XYZ file of C-alpha atoms in Angstrom:
642
model
C 4.519 -58.607 213.765
C 5.452 -61.436 211.449
C 8.509 -63.538 210.655
C 8.880 -65.923 207.754
C 11.491 -68.137 206.235
C 11.516 -70.978 203.744
C 10.365 -71.502 200.180
C 6.948 -71.996 198.646
C 5.706 -75.252 197.174
C 5.592 -75.700 193.406
C 2.307 -75.235 191.574
C -0.076 -78.160 191.378
C -0.102 -80.149 188.182
C -2.938 -82.447 187.174
C -2.438 -85.896 185.701
C -4.742 -87.506 183.226
C -5.718 -90.521 185.313
C -6.169 -91.340 188.988
C -3.300 -93.350 190.418
C -2.597 -95.584 193.390
C 0.532 -97.465 194.476
C 2.174 -100.751 193.654
C 4.565 -102.305 196.158
C 5.682 -101.563 199.675
C 8.575 -101.921 202.041
C 8.717 -100.617 205.598
C 7.916 -101.435 209.196
C 6.771 -104.849 210.425
C 4.093 -106.425 208.204
C 1.124 -108.480 209.229
C 0.333 -111.454 207.055
C -3.166 -111.530 205.633
C -4.752 -113.740 203.034
C -7.874 -112.533 201.234
C -9.893 -114.990 199.152
C -13.276 -114.583 197.514
C -14.482 -117.749 199.216
C -13.795 -116.175 202.600
C -15.810 -113.011 202.049
C -18.671 -114.167 204.295
C -16.267 -114.767 207.161
C -14.652 -111.370 206.683
C -18.018 -109.612 206.656
C -19.043 -111.381 209.848
C -15.752 -110.454 211.517
C -16.160 -106.835 210.508
C -19.655 -106.674 211.995
C -18.408 -108.209 215.250
C -15.633 -105.618 215.408
C -18.165 -102.853 214.931
C -20.397 -104.221 217.665
C -17.521 -104.746 220.108
C -15.746 -101.404 219.629
C -17.915 -98.520 218.438
C -15.783 -95.765 216.945
C -15.181 -92.363 218.425
C -16.940 -89.651 216.429
C -13.676 -88.349 215.030
C -15.428 -86.292 212.329
C -17.935 -83.839 213.737
C -20.525 -81.772 211.848
C -20.857 -78.135 212.896
C -23.474 -75.495 212.046
C -23.165 -74.072 208.535
C -22.559 -77.488 206.958
C -18.959 -77.526 208.196
C -16.997 -80.590 209.254
C -13.957 -80.912 211.502
C -11.790 -83.973 212.077
C -10.190 -84.301 215.490
C -7.708 -86.464 217.338
C -9.539 -87.954 220.323
C -8.043 -88.225 223.770
C -5.781 -91.231 224.322
C -8.167 -92.734 226.860
C -11.167 -92.494 224.507
C -9.638 -93.776 221.275
C -11.305 -96.844 219.767
C -10.685 -99.142 216.833
C -12.297 -97.615 213.771
C -14.938 -99.455 211.699
C -14.017 -101.132 208.447
C -15.169 -101.242 204.903
C -16.529 -104.741 204.432
C -13.578 -106.281 202.634
C -10.190 -104.729 203.316
C -10.835 -102.482 206.353
C -9.264 -99.724 204.251
C -9.848 -96.066 203.482
C -12.299 -95.387 200.649
C -12.194 -92.495 198.209
C -15.167 -90.109 198.307
C -14.378 -87.776 195.387
C -12.693 -84.820 197.093
C -9.174 -83.383 196.609
C -5.875 -84.294 198.258
C -2.956 -81.909 198.812
C -0.363 -82.495 196.043
C 2.262 -80.608 198.053
C 2.300 -78.888 201.414
C 4.030 -75.711 202.525
C 3.603 -75.506 206.293
C 3.371 -72.458 208.553
C 3.152 -72.648 212.354
C 1.115 -69.667 213.622
C 1.932 -68.702 217.218
C -0.853 -66.517 218.633
C 0.516 -64.596 221.606
C -0.730 -61.055 222.200
C 0.729 -58.802 224.856
C 0.016 -60.194 228.322
C -0.863 -63.696 227.086
C 0.585 -66.792 228.771
C 4.106 -67.474 227.459
C 5.189 -70.467 225.408
C 7.745 -72.629 227.263
C 11.367 -72.328 226.209
C 12.228 -74.277 223.038
C 8.560 -74.949 222.204
C 8.446 -72.585 219.225
C 11.963 -73.399 218.043
C 11.237 -77.123 218.360
C 8.109 -76.827 216.193
C 10.070 -74.845 213.598
C 12.857 -77.425 213.640
C 10.378 -80.247 213.009
C 8.938 -78.541 209.917
C 12.451 -77.789 208.665
C 13.451 -81.430 209.135
C 10.280 -82.616 207.427
C 11.118 -80.419 204.433
C 14.740 -81.592 204.400
C 13.711 -85.254 203.969
C 10.881 -84.439 201.559
C 10.355 -87.072 198.887
C 12.015 -89.882 200.840
C 10.525 -92.861 202.688
C 12.021 -91.692 205.992
C 8.812 -91.080 207.952
C 5.009 -91.381 208.006
C 4.591 -88.669 205.354
C 5.644 -91.358 202.859
C 2.620 -93.458 203.894
C 0.230 -90.660 202.926
C 1.807 -90.397 199.466
C -0.106 -93.453 198.184
C -3.473 -91.629 198.161
C -4.732 -89.872 195.030
C -7.696 -87.816 193.830
C -9.930 -87.507 190.781
C -7.804 -84.675 189.356
C -4.898 -87.115 189.083
C -2.889 -85.721 191.991
C -1.190 -87.758 194.696
C -0.811 -86.658 198.319
C 2.930 -86.512 197.695
C 5.571 -86.235 200.377
C 6.433 -82.799 198.984
C 6.827 -80.696 202.129
C 8.201 -77.184 202.536
C 8.638 -74.909 205.547
C 6.999 -71.537 204.933
C 8.353 -69.956 208.112
C 6.995 -69.247 211.582
C 4.225 -66.627 211.816
C 3.720 -64.559 214.975
C 0.234 -63.179 215.638
C 0.123 -60.420 218.271
C -3.551 -59.501 217.791
C -5.444 -59.538 221.124
C -7.665 -62.484 221.937
C -11.386 -61.752 221.515
C -13.762 -61.961 224.464
C -14.328 -65.556 225.548
C -16.671 -67.392 223.211
C -16.975 -70.411 225.535
C -16.796 -70.927 229.285
C -14.651 -74.020 229.788
C -11.367 -72.234 230.626
C -10.081 -68.864 231.803
C -9.266 -68.091 228.162
C -11.705 -70.047 225.979
C -12.189 -69.491 222.241
C -14.516 -71.190 219.777
C -13.591 -72.634 216.417
C -15.530 -69.743 214.862
C -13.266 -67.248 216.667
C -10.112 -69.152 215.685
C -11.205 -69.261 212.027
C -12.084 -65.559 212.029
C -8.674 -64.592 213.407
C -6.760 -66.886 211.071
C -8.676 -65.597 208.038
C -8.056 -61.964 209.015
C -4.385 -62.593 209.817
C -3.645 -64.324 206.501
C -5.551 -61.776 204.403
C -3.672 -58.877 205.980
C -0.374 -60.513 205.079
C -1.535 -61.664 201.626
C -0.437 -65.232 202.354
C -1.449 -68.056 199.975
C -4.778 -69.805 200.565
C -5.048 -73.003 198.553
C -4.580 -76.782 198.638
C -0.792 -76.494 198.759
C -0.439 -74.514 201.997
C -1.421 -75.387 205.563
C -1.487 -73.243 208.700
C -1.045 -74.733 212.185
C -2.504 -72.522 214.903
C -0.574 -73.187 218.131
C -1.868 -71.382 221.200
C 0.139 -71.167 224.467
C -0.633 -73.007 227.722
C -3.963 -72.110 229.405
C -5.530 -70.916 226.144
C -8.228 -73.495 225.408
C -10.915 -73.847 222.767
C -14.241 -75.558 222.026
C -15.976 -76.455 218.785
C -18.947 -74.205 219.616
C -20.080 -71.759 222.305
C -22.070 -74.572 223.957
C -18.732 -75.968 225.135
C -19.684 -79.635 224.999
C -16.516 -80.668 223.090
C -13.346 -78.824 224.042
C -9.550 -79.058 224.086
C -7.647 -81.329 226.442
C -6.744 -78.646 228.996
C -10.317 -77.393 229.442
C -13.022 -78.386 231.937
C -14.593 -80.629 229.282
C -11.682 -82.298 227.474
C -12.695 -84.079 224.248
C -9.836 -83.724 221.779
C -6.096 -83.099 221.481
C -6.114 -81.314 218.094
C -8.210 -81.038 214.945
C -8.087 -79.945 211.313
C -10.505 -78.353 208.857
C -10.779 -75.939 205.960
C -12.182 -72.438 205.483
C -13.704 -71.770 202.017
C -13.220 -68.117 201.054
C -15.893 -66.063 199.261
C -13.240 -64.521 197.012
C -11.999 -67.964 195.987
C -9.551 -70.474 197.408
C -9.573 -71.881 200.911
C -7.522 -72.021 204.087
C -6.365 -75.499 205.123
C -5.671 -75.325 208.847
C -5.068 -77.338 211.990
C -5.703 -76.245 215.542
C -3.084 -77.502 218.007
C -3.747 -76.250 221.543
C -0.966 -76.757 224.077
C -1.114 -80.380 225.320
C 2.457 -81.128 226.464
C 2.363 -82.803 229.870
C -1.297 -83.827 229.563
C -1.296 -87.629 229.661
C -4.606 -87.810 227.794
C -2.723 -86.483 224.734
C 1.013 -86.684 225.456
C 2.544 -90.030 226.478
C 5.611 -88.254 227.871
C 8.114 -89.847 225.498
C 10.202 -86.846 224.350
C 13.324 -87.922 222.415
C 14.321 -84.295 221.745
C 13.897 -83.301 225.374
C 11.736 -80.338 224.304
C 8.102 -79.401 225.038
C 7.502 -79.416 221.273
C 7.715 -83.236 221.405
C 4.378 -83.193 223.217
C 2.776 -81.261 220.372
C 3.902 -83.874 217.827
C 2.666 -86.898 219.716
C -0.393 -84.926 220.835
C -1.765 -84.261 217.378
C 0.352 -82.107 215.070
C 1.649 -84.963 212.913
C -1.731 -86.714 213.061
C -3.583 -83.649 211.752
C -0.926 -82.910 209.140
C -1.268 -86.307 207.472
C -5.049 -86.194 207.667
C -5.019 -82.751 206.059
C -2.857 -84.042 203.200
C -5.181 -86.964 202.438
C -8.516 -85.280 203.314
C -8.071 -81.469 203.389
C -11.835 -80.890 203.165
C -12.854 -83.257 205.984
C -15.061 -86.179 204.998
C -14.650 -85.646 201.245
C -11.495 -87.499 200.136
C -10.005 -90.560 201.911
C -12.036 -91.752 204.896
C -13.074 -95.092 206.345
C -16.706 -96.063 205.817
C -17.596 -92.645 204.429
C -16.150 -90.803 207.398
C -17.818 -92.650 210.284
C -14.501 -94.320 211.064
C -12.296 -91.315 210.499
C -9.233 -90.696 208.369
C -5.689 -91.970 207.836
C -4.554 -91.162 211.373
C -7.716 -92.149 213.238
C -7.443 -95.781 212.131
C -4.108 -96.080 213.971
C -5.203 -94.312 217.152
C -6.253 -97.429 219.093
C -5.863 -99.190 222.412
C -3.981 -102.105 220.866
C -0.422 -102.121 222.342
C 2.125 -100.908 219.820
C -0.408 -100.265 217.062
C -0.307 -96.509 217.491
C 3.473 -96.061 217.349
C 4.785 -99.360 215.973
C 8.074 -100.925 216.994
C 10.596 -98.329 218.290
C 13.716 -97.890 216.166
C 15.838 -97.337 219.243
C 16.408 -95.208 222.332
C 18.180 -91.927 222.941
C 19.372 -90.520 226.257
C 18.395 -86.930 227.056
C 19.264 -85.360 230.403
C 20.022 -88.709 231.937
C 16.731 -90.262 230.842
C 16.122 -92.649 227.965
C 13.388 -92.020 225.416
C 12.170 -94.177 222.529
C 11.998 -92.945 218.945
C 10.267 -94.326 215.834
C 11.230 -91.635 213.312
C 14.616 -90.347 212.164
C 14.162 -87.129 210.191
C 17.167 -85.105 209.013
C 19.242 -87.023 211.547
C 17.006 -86.061 214.492
C 14.866 -88.457 216.532
C 11.089 -88.144 216.820
C 8.205 -90.087 218.332
C 4.643 -89.934 217.059
C 1.939 -92.175 215.711
C 1.913 -94.297 212.573
C -0.524 -93.768 209.669
C -2.843 -96.192 207.913
C -1.677 -97.784 204.672
C -4.243 -99.207 202.254
C -1.326 -101.084 200.746
C -0.874 -103.917 203.203
C -3.917 -102.998 205.342
C -1.920 -101.862 208.362
C -0.431 -98.959 210.266
C 3.092 -98.076 209.134
C 5.947 -95.821 210.227
C 7.151 -95.441 206.635
C 6.435 -96.785 203.161
C 8.591 -97.384 200.088
C 6.946 -98.315 196.832
C 7.665 -98.663 193.142
C 6.527 -100.450 190.021
C 3.449 -99.793 187.935
C 0.631 -98.060 189.763
C -3.021 -99.059 189.362
C -5.597 -96.659 187.928
C -9.285 -96.314 188.692
C -11.618 -95.313 185.864
C -15.245 -95.847 184.849
C -17.888 -94.960 182.282
C -21.644 -94.715 182.693
C -24.794 -95.040 180.634
C -28.301 -93.714 181.353
C -31.002 -96.368 181.529
C -34.712 -95.843 182.211
C -35.691 -93.083 184.620
C -32.891 -92.278 187.054
C -31.213 -95.675 186.721
C -27.593 -95.589 185.536
C -25.257 -98.405 184.495
C -21.607 -98.134 185.552
C -18.619 -99.918 184.048
C -15.183 -99.822 185.721
C -13.547 -102.388 183.441
C -11.228 -99.670 182.082
C -9.485 -99.614 185.490
C -6.000 -101.106 185.358
C -3.662 -102.921 187.743
C -0.735 -104.393 185.755
C 0.490 -107.624 187.306
C -2.364 -107.679 189.811
C -6.022 -108.585 190.046
C -8.694 -106.061 190.940
C -10.900 -107.824 193.459
C -13.095 -105.035 194.815
C -14.907 -101.995 193.460
C -16.221 -99.592 196.108
C -18.769 -97.003 194.925
C -19.895 -93.755 196.543
C -23.012 -92.499 194.756
C -22.881 -88.861 195.856
C -26.390 -88.817 197.281
C -27.177 -87.149 200.588
C -25.309 -84.443 202.454
C -22.218 -86.578 203.157
C -20.648 -89.901 202.142
C -21.954 -93.108 203.656
C -20.899 -96.765 203.569
C -19.783 -97.573 200.023
C -21.535 -100.104 197.826
C -19.011 -102.869 197.254
C -18.962 -105.091 194.183
C -16.677 -107.874 193.030
C -17.275 -107.186 189.339
C -16.601 -103.958 187.419
C -20.193 -103.431 186.257
C -23.155 -102.416 188.370
C -26.328 -100.342 188.171
C -27.673 -97.756 190.574
C -31.025 -95.994 190.709
C -30.748 -92.438 192.038
C -33.528 -90.869 194.076
C -34.184 -88.303 191.335
C -32.790 -87.020 188.080
C -29.800 -84.789 188.615
C -26.028 -84.500 188.715
C -24.072 -86.626 191.182
C -20.381 -86.873 192.011
C -19.792 -90.614 191.883
C -16.537 -91.876 193.389
C -14.869 -95.239 192.787
C -12.135 -96.969 194.789
C -10.525 -100.106 193.397
C -8.609 -102.641 195.480
C -6.203 -105.268 194.207
C -5.149 -108.633 195.562
C -1.611 -109.526 194.577
C -1.658 -113.180 195.502
C 0.589 -112.831 198.531
C -0.448 -111.813 202.004
C 2.247 -109.149 202.228
C 1.096 -107.322 199.114
C -2.699 -107.280 199.368
C -5.018 -104.317 199.241
C -3.349 -101.734 197.024
C -5.978 -99.137 196.087
C -6.653 -96.172 193.851
C -9.604 -93.825 193.457
C -11.336 -91.545 190.994
C -14.585 -89.581 190.704
C -16.738 -88.122 187.933
C -19.805 -85.922 187.621
C -22.604 -88.216 186.467
C -25.930 -87.290 184.874
C -28.950 -89.298 185.968
C -32.284 -88.978 184.152
C -33.177 -85.506 182.925
C -31.851 -83.035 185.490
C -33.597 -79.658 185.648
C -31.865 -76.398 184.751
C -30.717 -74.162 187.623
C -32.901 -71.346 188.933
C -32.037 -68.279 191.050
C -34.447 -67.205 193.766
C -32.407 -64.530 195.590
C -29.176 -62.533 195.324
C -27.864 -60.939 198.560
C -26.818 -58.158 198.574
C -28.547 -57.109 195.366
C -26.301 -54.095 194.753
C -22.684 -53.050 195.023
C -19.941 -50.815 193.677
C -18.717 -51.047 190.069
C -15.190 -51.711 191.322
C -16.320 -55.306 191.917
C -15.132 -57.598 194.680
C -18.456 -57.597 196.531
C -19.212 -60.972 198.125
C -22.752 -62.117 197.306
C -24.829 -65.143 198.235
C -26.886 -66.666 195.443
C -29.844 -68.790 196.535
C -31.740 -71.053 194.179
C -32.446 -74.562 192.985
C -30.289 -77.207 191.279
C -27.064 -75.245 191.800
C -24.866 -78.142 192.954
C -23.164 -78.725 189.583
C -22.517 -75.089 188.732
C -19.693 -74.535 186.270
C -20.075 -70.767 185.735
C -21.553 -67.718 187.465
C -22.034 -64.523 185.447
C -22.998 -60.919 186.189
C -24.407 -59.778 182.889
C -21.868 -60.790 180.246
C -19.002 -60.914 182.762
C -17.852 -63.976 184.689
C -17.822 -63.727 188.470
C -14.470 -62.910 190.004
C -14.733 -66.242 191.814
C -17.447 -68.536 193.092
C -17.855 -71.460 195.461
C -20.685 -74.000 195.455
C -21.917 -74.447 199.023
C -24.833 -76.759 198.277
C -27.505 -77.485 195.672
C -29.324 -74.369 196.854
C -26.507 -71.905 197.633
C -23.450 -70.379 195.946
C -21.101 -67.647 197.126
C -19.541 -65.412 194.459
C -17.627 -62.162 194.083
C -18.737 -59.539 191.598
C -16.488 -58.615 188.669
C -15.489 -55.064 187.853
C -18.269 -53.718 185.599
C -20.147 -50.739 184.214
C -22.802 -48.995 186.277
C -26.350 -50.267 185.865
C -28.540 -53.313 186.436
C -27.399 -56.742 185.211
C -28.826 -60.234 185.353
C -27.033 -62.809 187.477
C -26.956 -66.246 185.857
C -25.777 -69.698 186.857
C -24.709 -72.351 184.354
C -24.669 -76.116 184.928
C -24.464 -79.020 182.477
C -28.288 -78.843 182.347
C -28.325 -75.252 181.090
C -28.318 -71.624 182.256
C -30.785 -70.051 184.682
C -33.445 -67.772 183.189
C -33.599 -64.059 184.076
C -36.104 -63.086 186.761
C -36.625 -60.100 189.032
C -34.933 -62.145 191.779
C -31.732 -62.533 189.734
C -31.035 -58.794 189.234
C -27.921 -57.085 190.571
C -27.390 -53.323 190.531
C -23.984 -51.685 190.142
C -23.972 -48.219 191.705
C -23.523 -45.059 189.526
C -20.212 -44.351 187.797
C -17.650 -42.249 189.628
C -14.892 -39.917 188.457
C -11.636 -39.995 190.401
C -9.465 -37.684 188.248
C -9.378 -35.589 185.065
C -5.928 -34.998 183.539
C -5.107 -32.387 182.539
C -7.723 -30.473 184.514
C -7.605 -27.281 182.438
C -7.514 -26.210 178.771
C -8.584 -23.581 176.240
C -12.268 -22.708 175.741
C -11.868 -23.571 172.039
C -11.971 -27.263 173.090
C -10.036 -30.179 171.625
C -7.922 -30.901 174.718
C -7.203 -34.623 175.056
C -8.032 -35.887 178.550
C -7.524 -39.090 180.486
C -10.414 -39.646 182.868
C -10.156 -42.294 185.605
C -12.834 -43.603 187.900
C -15.180 -46.587 188.108
C -18.249 -47.951 186.384
C -17.442 -46.754 182.853
C -18.894 -48.697 179.914
C -16.169 -50.078 177.651
C -15.998 -49.094 173.986
C -16.348 -46.045 171.736
C -19.265 -43.834 172.773
C -20.546 -46.300 175.410
C -19.892 -43.700 178.112
C -20.987 -40.068 177.783
C -19.045 -37.263 179.500
C -20.645 -33.878 180.182
C -18.579 -30.729 180.753
C -21.230 -28.568 182.362
C -23.975 -28.856 179.765
C -21.655 -29.592 176.794
C -20.752 -33.119 175.650
C -17.187 -34.364 175.168
C -16.183 -35.698 171.756
C -14.151 -38.742 170.710
C -14.844 -40.728 173.873
C -13.132 -44.137 174.076
C -13.071 -46.254 177.250
C -10.453 -48.994 177.320
C -11.670 -50.370 180.658
C -14.268 -49.803 183.343
C -11.827 -47.435 185.064
C -10.066 -45.471 182.275
C -11.349 -43.391 179.348
C -9.903 -40.920 176.845
C -12.025 -37.953 175.694
C -11.671 -34.552 173.966
C -13.115 -31.376 175.494
C -15.953 -29.529 173.743
C -16.059 -25.788 173.069
C -17.117 -23.923 176.194
C -17.135 -20.445 177.649
C -14.432 -19.596 180.177
C -15.592 -21.325 183.359
C -14.883 -23.964 185.999
C -17.241 -26.883 185.337
C -18.106 -30.310 186.721
C -17.226 -33.301 184.555
C -19.811 -36.051 184.909
C -20.063 -39.526 183.384
C -23.327 -40.986 182.134
C -23.604 -44.767 181.823
C -26.835 -46.623 181.101
C -28.778 -43.453 181.795
C -27.180 -42.903 185.213
C -24.996 -39.846 186.010
C -21.970 -39.893 188.277
C -22.357 -37.809 191.446
C -20.512 -34.515 191.783
C -17.161 -34.938 193.507
C -15.173 -31.683 193.437
C -12.360 -30.951 192.966
C -11.443 -34.373 191.455
C -14.083 -34.065 188.702
C -13.593 -30.362 187.822
C -12.156 -28.877 184.620
C -11.228 -25.235 184.030
C -11.822 -23.626 180.580
C -9.623 -20.586 179.987
C-alpha cells in the first residue's frame, strides 16, 4: 500500500565555480574579532577546548566502508572540536544536495504497534510547511543554503514534499537483541531499498527518505547491539542519516528516525503544536535533514575537523544553555499549557535545534544573505617525485580578504584535520604517485566581528608523480545474460579515479567506485559471447587478461513473426530475442539446416530476415552468434513451411 502527494524537485544544474555566501542577518550574533597576530592564542584556546570536552563520536564507521552520522542523546552531547582558526566546517570534496524532495516512510505491517494519533499527520504537515516557505530565510534550512560543492551546487533551501509512503511489509526476524522488536541498520537499508525499487521512486541527490518506525520498534547499528536507538536497552542515539549506493547507479539518501517522543534523552517536551510529531522534530528529524543536505554521503562534504567533530547540526548540539535552540521567538498556549517556539513556518510554530553557520561562526535559527559570493579555486603543478605545488590565488572574495586556506589532501580512507595556510600557495608531498581528490576551503575576514568567517569550498582530481594504469584482477560473476543489467564486482588495482567501465566495446550500464581496489558495475545489453572488461582512468585503460573476461550466455529467440510461410522461401520475418549481434550478417539464423538470407539486426533484441527455400515441414529457428547457437525453445522459435 502506498500514498503520495506533492511535486518533485527540479533537476540539478551545475555551476562553473564553487560558491559561498556574503553577508548575514538573523538571530542574535556573537561578536568575534580575528587577527593574524592572535593566531597563537586561538590555537591554544582550541587545544584547551579539545582537551576539556572531547567530542561524541557522531560519525561512526560500519563494516563495508560505510559511515553513518547520528544525533547523540541529549545527556551525552559535547562541544565539537574546531578547525584551528575559525572553528568552522571544512569542505572535504563530496556533494551537497542542491534541492530536496522529502518522503516520510511509515513502516507499519499488520499487527505492529500503532503510531499515536496525529503523529503521521503532524510529520506530513511539517514537510508541507517546509516546502511552502522554501527559498525564504524563515527557518534553519536557510542556514544550510550557504554550503556548496565542487560541482558548483549550493545546498539550497529548495524543499518539496513528495508525499507520505506507507510500508506494510512485515518486519524481518530480529537482527539485534536490545528490544522486543529490534532491527539493524542493514535490515532497515534492505527494506528501504526493496520498497523504493518496487515503487520505482527516484534515488539520487535530490530526494531523501525518512524512515519513521512506531513506538517499541527499536534499532541498532549492527547485530552486536552496542549502539542502539533511544528506546532500547542500550540507548546511544536519537536518529541518524546515511546513504545507500546502488549497483545500478544512483543512491538512496535516507534518515532513520525511531520513535522518541516522550523520551527526555531526545525530546525536551516542548511541543508548540501539541502533537507527538513535535518530539520527532526536536528528537532528530530536522537535525538529520540539514546534515543530509550539507553532507549526504557522511564524512565527505561539510564536516568539522574532517568528520571527527561532526556536521552542521552536531556543532550546535551542546550543553551550553540556549546554544542548541537559541532565543525563543515567543510562546504559544496549547491545551492550557504554554510552549516555546523558535521557528515560524507557513504560519505554524515549531521548536527544534539551530544549525551551524560558517558565516559568523555561530549557531543560527535562520540566515539571510546577499551581495557577491566568494569562490574557491586552485591550480597545481607537479614537482619532483610525488611533490605537488598548489596555488589558490585565483580564489575570489570581492570586498573581503581571504585569510585562511584549508586543504584536504585526499590521502587515507577518510578526511582528517585539514592543513591550514595563511597564503594561497603551498606544496604537499603525497605518499605515492597517484590520483587524489584535493579539497580547498577558503575563509574570509571582513574587518568587522559580525561578518567574519564566510567560507566557500571546491575540489579537484589531482595527479601526483606518475600514477600507474589500472589493472583488473577479478570480475564476479564472470557471466550473465545478454539482456544486461547484471550487477558485477570488479576487483583490481588503481581503480579509484575510474572514469569509464566497458564490457567489450560497450559502456557499462552504470558503475560506482567503491575504493581504489573495487568497483561495482551493471552489464550493458550485448551480443552473446566472451568480452573483455576494461577500466579507464586518467592514467590509461586496463590491459586484457584472463581475469578480465566476461561471458554473455547464448542468444535466445523469443518470437518469430509471422511463424509460417511458403516452402519457396522469401518470407520477411521479424525475429525478437536477446544476444543478437548488431549489423548486416553479424547474426546467422538457421531454419532447420537451411540458412536465412538478408539478415539485418537493428539491435541486440530485434532482427529482420528472409526465409530460405525448404521442404514442407515444421522447423526450429536458431540464432548463431560468435559461434554459439541459441537453445531450442518451442513453440516460440518454430516456423512452418507449407
